[in-house]
mmCIF file of C-alpha atoms and ligand atoms in Angstrom:
data_model
loop_
_atom_site.group_PDB
_atom_site.id
_atom_site.type_symbol
_atom_site.label_atom_id
_atom_site.label_comp_id
_atom_site.label_asym_id
_atom_site.label_seq_id
_atom_site.Cartn_x
_atom_site.Cartn_y
_atom_site.Cartn_z
ATOM 1 C CA MET A 1 -200.502 118.057 -13.362
ATOM 2 C CA LEU A 2 -198.970 117.565 -10.009
ATOM 3 C CA GLU A 3 -195.395 116.027 -10.142
ATOM 4 C CA THR A 4 -193.803 113.723 -6.905
ATOM 5 C CA PRO A 5 -190.519 114.570 -6.350
ATOM 6 C CA SER A 6 -189.394 110.979 -7.075
ATOM 7 C CA ALA A 7 -191.083 111.400 -10.562
ATOM 8 C CA ARG A 8 -188.819 114.336 -10.907
ATOM 9 C CA ASN A 9 -185.652 113.029 -9.621
ATOM 10 C CA ASN A 10 -186.296 110.099 -12.415
ATOM 11 C CA GLN A 11 -186.749 112.799 -15.092
ATOM 12 C CA VAL A 12 -183.656 114.105 -13.852
ATOM 13 C CA LYS A 13 -181.556 110.960 -13.998
ATOM 14 C CA GLU A 14 -182.971 110.158 -17.455
ATOM 15 C CA TYR A 15 -181.978 113.567 -18.547
ATOM 16 C CA ILE A 16 -178.145 113.399 -17.224
ATOM 17 C CA ASP A 17 -177.815 109.760 -18.117
ATOM 18 C CA THR A 18 -178.745 110.519 -21.569
ATOM 19 C CA LEU A 19 -177.245 113.802 -22.160
ATOM 20 C CA PHE A 20 -173.777 113.100 -20.085
ATOM 21 C CA ALA A 21 -173.401 109.558 -19.592
ATOM 22 C CA SER A 22 -174.447 107.680 -23.149
ATOM 23 C CA GLU A 23 -174.431 104.048 -22.776
ATOM 24 C CA ASP A 24 -172.537 102.645 -25.817
ATOM 25 C CA GLU A 25 -173.646 98.923 -26.837
ATOM 26 C CA VAL A 26 -170.992 97.035 -24.342
ATOM 27 C CA LEU A 27 -172.726 99.036 -21.345
ATOM 28 C CA LYS A 28 -176.329 98.289 -22.578
ATOM 29 C CA ASN A 29 -175.218 94.785 -23.563
ATOM 30 C CA THR A 30 -173.514 94.211 -20.041
ATOM 31 C CA ARG A 31 -177.066 95.650 -18.203
ATOM 32 C CA LYS A 32 -178.844 93.301 -20.898
ATOM 33 C CA ASN A 33 -176.791 90.191 -20.016
ATOM 34 C CA CYS A 34 -176.888 91.170 -16.032
ATOM 35 C CA LYS A 35 -181.028 91.236 -16.367
ATOM 36 C CA GLU A 36 -181.197 87.992 -18.514
ATOM 37 C CA ALA A 37 -179.005 86.084 -15.666
ATOM 38 C CA GLY A 38 -181.350 87.214 -13.216
ATOM 39 C CA LEU A 39 -178.838 89.741 -11.289
ATOM 40 C CA SER A 40 -180.902 92.023 -9.554
ATOM 41 C CA ASP A 41 -181.250 95.754 -10.969
ATOM 42 C CA ILE A 42 -179.062 97.130 -8.369
ATOM 43 C CA HIS A 43 -175.955 98.591 -10.395
ATOM 44 C CA ILE A 44 -174.938 101.984 -10.410
ATOM 45 C CA PRO A 45 -177.075 104.274 -12.933
ATOM 46 C CA ALA A 46 -174.885 105.278 -15.878
ATOM 47 C CA HIS A 47 -174.468 109.201 -14.576
ATOM 48 C CA LEU A 48 -172.407 107.397 -11.612
ATOM 49 C CA GLY A 49 -170.735 105.121 -13.708
ATOM 50 C CA LYS A 50 -169.645 108.565 -16.135
ATOM 51 C CA PHE A 51 -168.816 110.233 -12.508
ATOM 52 C CA LEU A 52 -166.527 107.341 -11.471
ATOM 53 C CA TYR A 53 -164.850 107.216 -14.604
ATOM 54 C CA LEU A 54 -163.937 110.835 -14.829
ATOM 55 C CA LEU A 55 -162.872 111.098 -11.266
ATOM 56 C CA ALA A 56 -160.277 107.853 -12.013
ATOM 57 C CA LYS A 57 -159.363 109.946 -15.064
ATOM 58 C CA ILE A 58 -158.420 113.182 -12.827
ATOM 59 C CA GLN A 59 -156.306 110.852 -10.462
ATOM 60 C CA SER A 60 -154.555 109.515 -13.326
ATOM 61 C CA CYS A 61 -155.026 105.635 -12.078
ATOM 62 C CA SER A 62 -152.872 102.824 -12.790
ATOM 63 C CA ARG A 63 -154.418 100.734 -9.892
ATOM 64 C CA ILE A 64 -158.298 100.326 -9.112
ATOM 65 C CA LEU A 65 -159.462 98.146 -6.276
ATOM 66 C CA GLU A 66 -163.633 97.611 -6.281
ATOM 67 C CA LEU A 67 -165.501 95.570 -3.528
ATOM 68 C CA GLY A 68 -168.330 94.202 -5.022
ATOM 69 C CA THR A 69 -168.086 93.350 -8.582
ATOM 70 C CA LEU A 70 -171.882 92.047 -9.351
ATOM 71 C CA GLY A 71 -172.536 92.001 -13.456
ATOM 72 C CA GLY A 72 -169.152 94.408 -14.041
ATOM 73 C CA TYR A 73 -171.096 97.017 -15.194
ATOM 74 C CA SER A 74 -169.320 99.549 -13.015
ATOM 75 C CA THR A 75 -166.222 97.650 -13.401
ATOM 76 C CA ILE A 76 -166.302 98.545 -17.082
ATOM 77 C CA TRP A 77 -166.967 102.327 -16.399
ATOM 78 C CA LEU A 78 -163.935 102.268 -14.156
ATOM 79 C CA ALA A 79 -161.450 99.914 -15.913
ATOM 80 C CA ARG A 80 -161.852 102.450 -19.078
ATOM 81 C CA ALA A 81 -160.328 104.950 -17.067
ATOM 82 C CA LEU A 82 -157.299 103.051 -16.089
ATOM 83 C CA LEU A 83 -153.787 104.435 -17.694
ATOM 84 C CA PRO A 84 -152.293 101.794 -20.273
ATOM 85 C CA GLY A 85 -151.174 98.795 -18.634
ATOM 86 C CA GLY A 86 -152.899 99.787 -15.678
ATOM 87 C CA LEU A 87 -155.169 97.028 -13.432
ATOM 88 C CA LEU A 88 -158.165 97.108 -11.833
ATOM 89 C CA VAL A 89 -159.049 94.268 -9.148
ATOM 90 C CA SER A 90 -162.657 93.247 -8.439
ATOM 91 C CA ILE A 91 -163.564 91.142 -5.394
ATOM 92 C CA GLU A 92 -166.993 89.458 -5.634
ATOM 93 C CA ILE A 93 -168.382 86.862 -3.219
ATOM 94 C CA ASP A 94 -170.859 85.149 -5.191
ATOM 95 C CA PRO A 95 -169.176 82.976 -8.157
ATOM 96 C CA LYS A 96 -172.233 83.325 -10.411
ATOM 97 C CA HIS A 97 -171.810 87.018 -10.292
ATOM 98 C CA GLY A 98 -168.309 86.568 -11.083
ATOM 99 C CA ALA A 99 -169.033 84.165 -13.822
ATOM 100 C CA ILE A 100 -171.224 86.841 -15.668
ATOM 101 C CA ALA A 101 -169.133 89.905 -15.004
ATOM 102 C CA LYS A 102 -166.064 88.038 -16.205
ATOM 103 C CA LYS A 103 -167.800 87.100 -19.453
ATOM 104 C CA ASN A 104 -169.297 90.798 -19.596
ATOM 105 C CA ILE A 105 -165.360 92.388 -19.245
ATOM 106 C CA GLU A 106 -164.165 90.119 -21.921
ATOM 107 C CA GLU A 107 -167.050 91.378 -24.346
ATOM 108 C CA ALA A 108 -165.703 94.736 -23.504
ATOM 109 C CA GLY A 109 -162.018 93.867 -24.397
ATOM 110 C CA LEU A 110 -160.942 94.794 -20.966
ATOM 111 C CA ALA A 111 -159.993 91.060 -19.783
ATOM 112 C CA ASN A 112 -156.152 91.900 -19.680
ATOM 113 C CA SER A 113 -156.582 94.870 -17.196
ATOM 114 C CA VAL A 114 -159.051 93.185 -14.946
ATOM 115 C CA ASP A 115 -158.723 91.122 -12.392
ATOM 116 C CA ILE A 116 -161.436 89.548 -10.439
ATOM 117 C CA ARG A 117 -160.903 87.443 -7.207
ATOM 118 C CA LEU A 118 -163.677 85.557 -5.952
ATOM 119 C CA GLY A 119 -164.160 85.428 -2.336
ATOM 120 C CA ASN A 120 -165.034 86.973 0.950
ATOM 121 C CA ALA A 121 -163.987 90.749 0.716
ATOM 122 C CA LEU A 122 -163.217 90.441 4.488
ATOM 123 C CA THR A 123 -160.954 87.205 3.993
ATOM 124 C CA LEU A 124 -158.907 88.666 0.523
ATOM 125 C CA LEU A 125 -158.368 92.074 1.845
ATOM 126 C CA PRO A 126 -156.404 91.038 4.853
ATOM 127 C CA GLU A 127 -154.020 88.596 2.641
ATOM 128 C CA MET A 128 -153.968 91.236 0.418
ATOM 129 C CA ILE A 129 -152.610 93.748 3.298
ATOM 130 C CA ASP A 130 -150.141 90.667 4.417
ATOM 131 C CA ARG A 131 -148.633 90.367 0.979
ATOM 132 C CA LYS A 132 -147.913 94.152 0.812
ATOM 133 C CA GLU A 133 -149.754 94.620 -2.769
ATOM 134 C CA ARG A 134 -148.642 97.895 -4.141
ATOM 135 C CA PRO A 135 -151.700 100.796 -3.010
ATOM 136 C CA PHE A 136 -154.578 101.608 -5.028
ATOM 137 C CA ASP A 137 -154.826 105.128 -6.487
ATOM 138 C CA LEU A 138 -158.793 104.899 -6.217
ATOM 139 C CA ILE A 139 -160.837 102.035 -4.277
ATOM 140 C CA PHE A 140 -164.984 101.677 -4.825
ATOM 141 C CA ILE A 141 -166.425 100.295 -2.027
ATOM 142 C CA ASP A 142 -170.169 98.730 -3.079
ATOM 143 C CA ALA A 143 -170.646 95.550 -0.856
ATOM 144 C CA ASP A 144 -172.643 94.289 1.712
ATOM 145 C CA LYS A 145 -173.697 97.519 3.672
ATOM 146 C CA GLU A 146 -172.921 95.713 7.398
ATOM 147 C CA ASN A 147 -169.636 95.290 6.472
ATOM 148 C CA ASN A 148 -168.942 99.022 5.668
ATOM 149 C CA CYS A 149 -166.643 100.281 8.368
ATOM 150 C CA LEU A 150 -164.010 96.980 7.962
ATOM 151 C CA HIS A 151 -164.316 97.207 4.504
ATOM 152 C CA LEU A 152 -163.035 100.709 4.801
ATOM 153 C CA ASP A 153 -160.560 100.174 7.565
ATOM 154 C CA HIS A 154 -158.951 97.512 5.397
ATOM 155 C CA SER A 155 -159.333 99.763 2.351
ATOM 156 C CA ILE A 156 -157.264 102.395 4.433
ATOM 157 C CA GLN A 157 -154.583 99.721 4.297
ATOM 158 C CA LEU A 158 -154.505 99.310 0.751
ATOM 159 C CA ALA A 159 -154.179 103.275 0.173
ATOM 160 C CA ARG A 160 -151.403 105.562 -0.110
ATOM 161 C CA PRO A 161 -151.768 109.373 0.599
ATOM 162 C CA GLY A 162 -154.441 110.861 -1.725
ATOM 163 C CA THR A 163 -156.211 107.583 -2.382
ATOM 164 C CA LEU A 164 -159.940 108.315 -3.408
ATOM 165 C CA ILE A 165 -162.249 106.117 -1.511
ATOM 166 C CA PHE A 166 -165.825 105.957 -2.974
ATOM 167 C CA ILE A 167 -168.811 104.202 -1.058
ATOM 168 C CA ASP A 168 -171.757 103.687 -2.436
ATOM 169 C CA ASN A 169 -175.264 103.797 -1.028
ATOM 170 C CA LEU A 170 -174.962 105.900 1.537
ATOM 171 C CA ILE A 171 -179.032 107.325 2.206
ATOM 172 C CA PRO A 172 -180.764 104.141 2.760
ATOM 173 C CA ARG A 173 -184.233 103.813 1.608
ATOM 174 C CA GLY A 174 -186.938 104.660 3.895
ATOM 175 C CA GLU A 175 -188.831 108.042 5.325
ATOM 176 C CA GLN A 176 -186.489 109.163 8.204
ATOM 177 C CA VAL A 177 -183.012 110.367 7.013
ATOM 178 C CA GLY A 178 -180.281 110.120 9.937
ATOM 179 C CA GLY A 179 -181.074 108.914 13.109
ATOM 180 C CA ARG A 180 -181.958 105.532 14.377
ATOM 181 C CA PRO A 181 -184.602 104.477 11.531
ATOM 182 C CA ALA A 182 -186.381 100.946 12.335
ATOM 183 C CA ASN A 183 -184.351 99.142 9.563
ATOM 184 C CA HIS A 184 -181.495 97.072 10.508
ATOM 185 C CA GLU A 185 -179.739 97.776 7.732
ATOM 186 C CA ALA A 186 -180.741 101.566 7.477
ATOM 187 C CA GLN A 187 -179.217 101.646 11.153
ATOM 188 C CA PHE A 188 -175.625 99.961 9.983
ATOM 189 C CA ILE A 189 -175.397 102.904 7.134
ATOM 190 C CA TYR A 190 -176.313 106.009 9.328
ATOM 191 C CA ALA A 191 -173.939 104.291 12.188
ATOM 192 C CA PHE A 192 -171.029 104.535 9.423
ATOM 193 C CA ASN A 193 -171.595 107.504 8.052
ATOM 194 C CA SER A 194 -171.223 109.117 11.254
ATOM 195 C CA TYR A 195 -167.845 106.883 11.649
ATOM 196 C CA LEU A 196 -166.931 107.710 8.057
ATOM 197 C CA ALA A 197 -167.508 111.975 8.593
ATOM 198 C CA GLN A 198 -165.601 111.614 11.296
ATOM 199 C CA HIS A 199 -162.413 109.331 10.350
ATOM 200 C CA PRO A 200 -159.412 111.429 11.356
ATOM 201 C CA ARG A 201 -157.756 110.105 8.092
ATOM 202 C CA LEU A 202 -160.230 110.650 5.266
ATOM 203 C CA GLU A 203 -161.458 114.157 4.191
ATOM 204 C CA THR A 204 -165.163 112.931 2.962
ATOM 205 C CA VAL A 205 -168.450 114.358 1.307
ATOM 206 C CA LEU A 206 -171.456 112.697 0.073
ATOM 207 C CA ILE A 207 -172.722 113.152 -3.010
ATOM 208 C CA PRO A 208 -176.312 112.625 -3.833
ATOM 209 C CA SER A 209 -177.547 110.072 -6.931
ATOM 210 C CA ILE A 210 -180.472 109.186 -8.210
ATOM 211 C CA VAL A 211 -180.868 105.563 -8.579
ATOM 212 C CA GLN A 212 -182.998 102.866 -9.831
ATOM 213 C CA TYR A 213 -186.314 103.841 -11.481
ATOM 214 C CA GLN A 214 -188.353 105.311 -8.921
ATOM 215 C CA GLY A 215 -185.941 108.185 -8.911
ATOM 216 C CA ARG A 216 -184.732 107.398 -5.474
ATOM 217 C CA LEU A 217 -182.521 110.294 -3.953
ATOM 218 C CA ASP A 218 -179.225 108.294 -3.046
ATOM 219 C CA CYS A 219 -175.611 109.199 -1.957
ATOM 220 C CA ILE A 220 -172.128 108.253 -2.668
ATOM 221 C CA GLY A 221 -169.414 109.153 -0.541
ATOM 222 C CA LEU A 222 -166.235 110.515 -1.942
ATOM 223 C CA ALA A 223 -163.191 110.498 0.518
ATOM 224 C CA ARG A 224 -159.406 111.148 0.277
ATOM 225 C CA LEU A 225 -157.190 109.609 2.517
ATOM 226 C CA LYS A 226 -154.996 112.789 3.946
ATOM 227 C CA ASP A 227 -151.402 113.480 3.430
HETATM 228 MG MG1 MG B 301 -174.338 100.199 -4.961
#
C-alpha cells in the first residue's frame, strides 16, 4: 500500500509519543479536560512536551516563562522540570483558558510553582521589564504568531546570557515552505524566521516536530542568548 508522507509522519509521531513520551494520568486528564471544555486541539504534542521538559532539566531552571498557557498542557511538562522552589510564570490572554489551565495545574499538584497571569503579553511583559523581574532561565513562546517579533524582543529583556528561548510553530500550514506565501499568518511566520535567523544576540536552529493527527511537519525554534 502506498503511504502518504503525512501518514508516515503520524506513525513516527505515535511511535515516539508512545515509547519515549508516554503521558501519565495527569497529562491525559489535562488533554481530556481541555477537549471537554471546547478548547481547540493545538497544544504541543507529547514528544515536544518531553523535549521541553528535558531541555528545562538540562538547563537547571529555577525560573521559566511561558507565553500562551492555553489549557496548561505544556505548562505541566515544563513546571515538572523546575528545580525545587522554582517558579513558572505563564501568560494567557483568554480568561476562559486561564481558568481551565488553573484547574489542570492544581490537579497536577503544581499550584505552588505556577503563576498564571491573565492579560495581553504586550502589556504584561513591558511591566515585568519595568519591575526588573529576575531573568528567566528558559522562555517558551507559543502565543499569537503575528506578535512573535515583539514577544521575542520583550523576552530577551527578561533573559540572561545562556537563557534558552523556544518559539513554537515556525513552519505554517500550506504547500509552500519559505518565501512569501498567500496566507497572512504564514507571511508573518516566515518574516519572523528571517528576523530570528539573523538576530545578532541569538544562536538559533529550528527542530522539526510532528503535530496534530494529520502528521503535519512543523518546527520549534531553539535559541540561546549569547554570552
Ligand atoms: Mg503551539
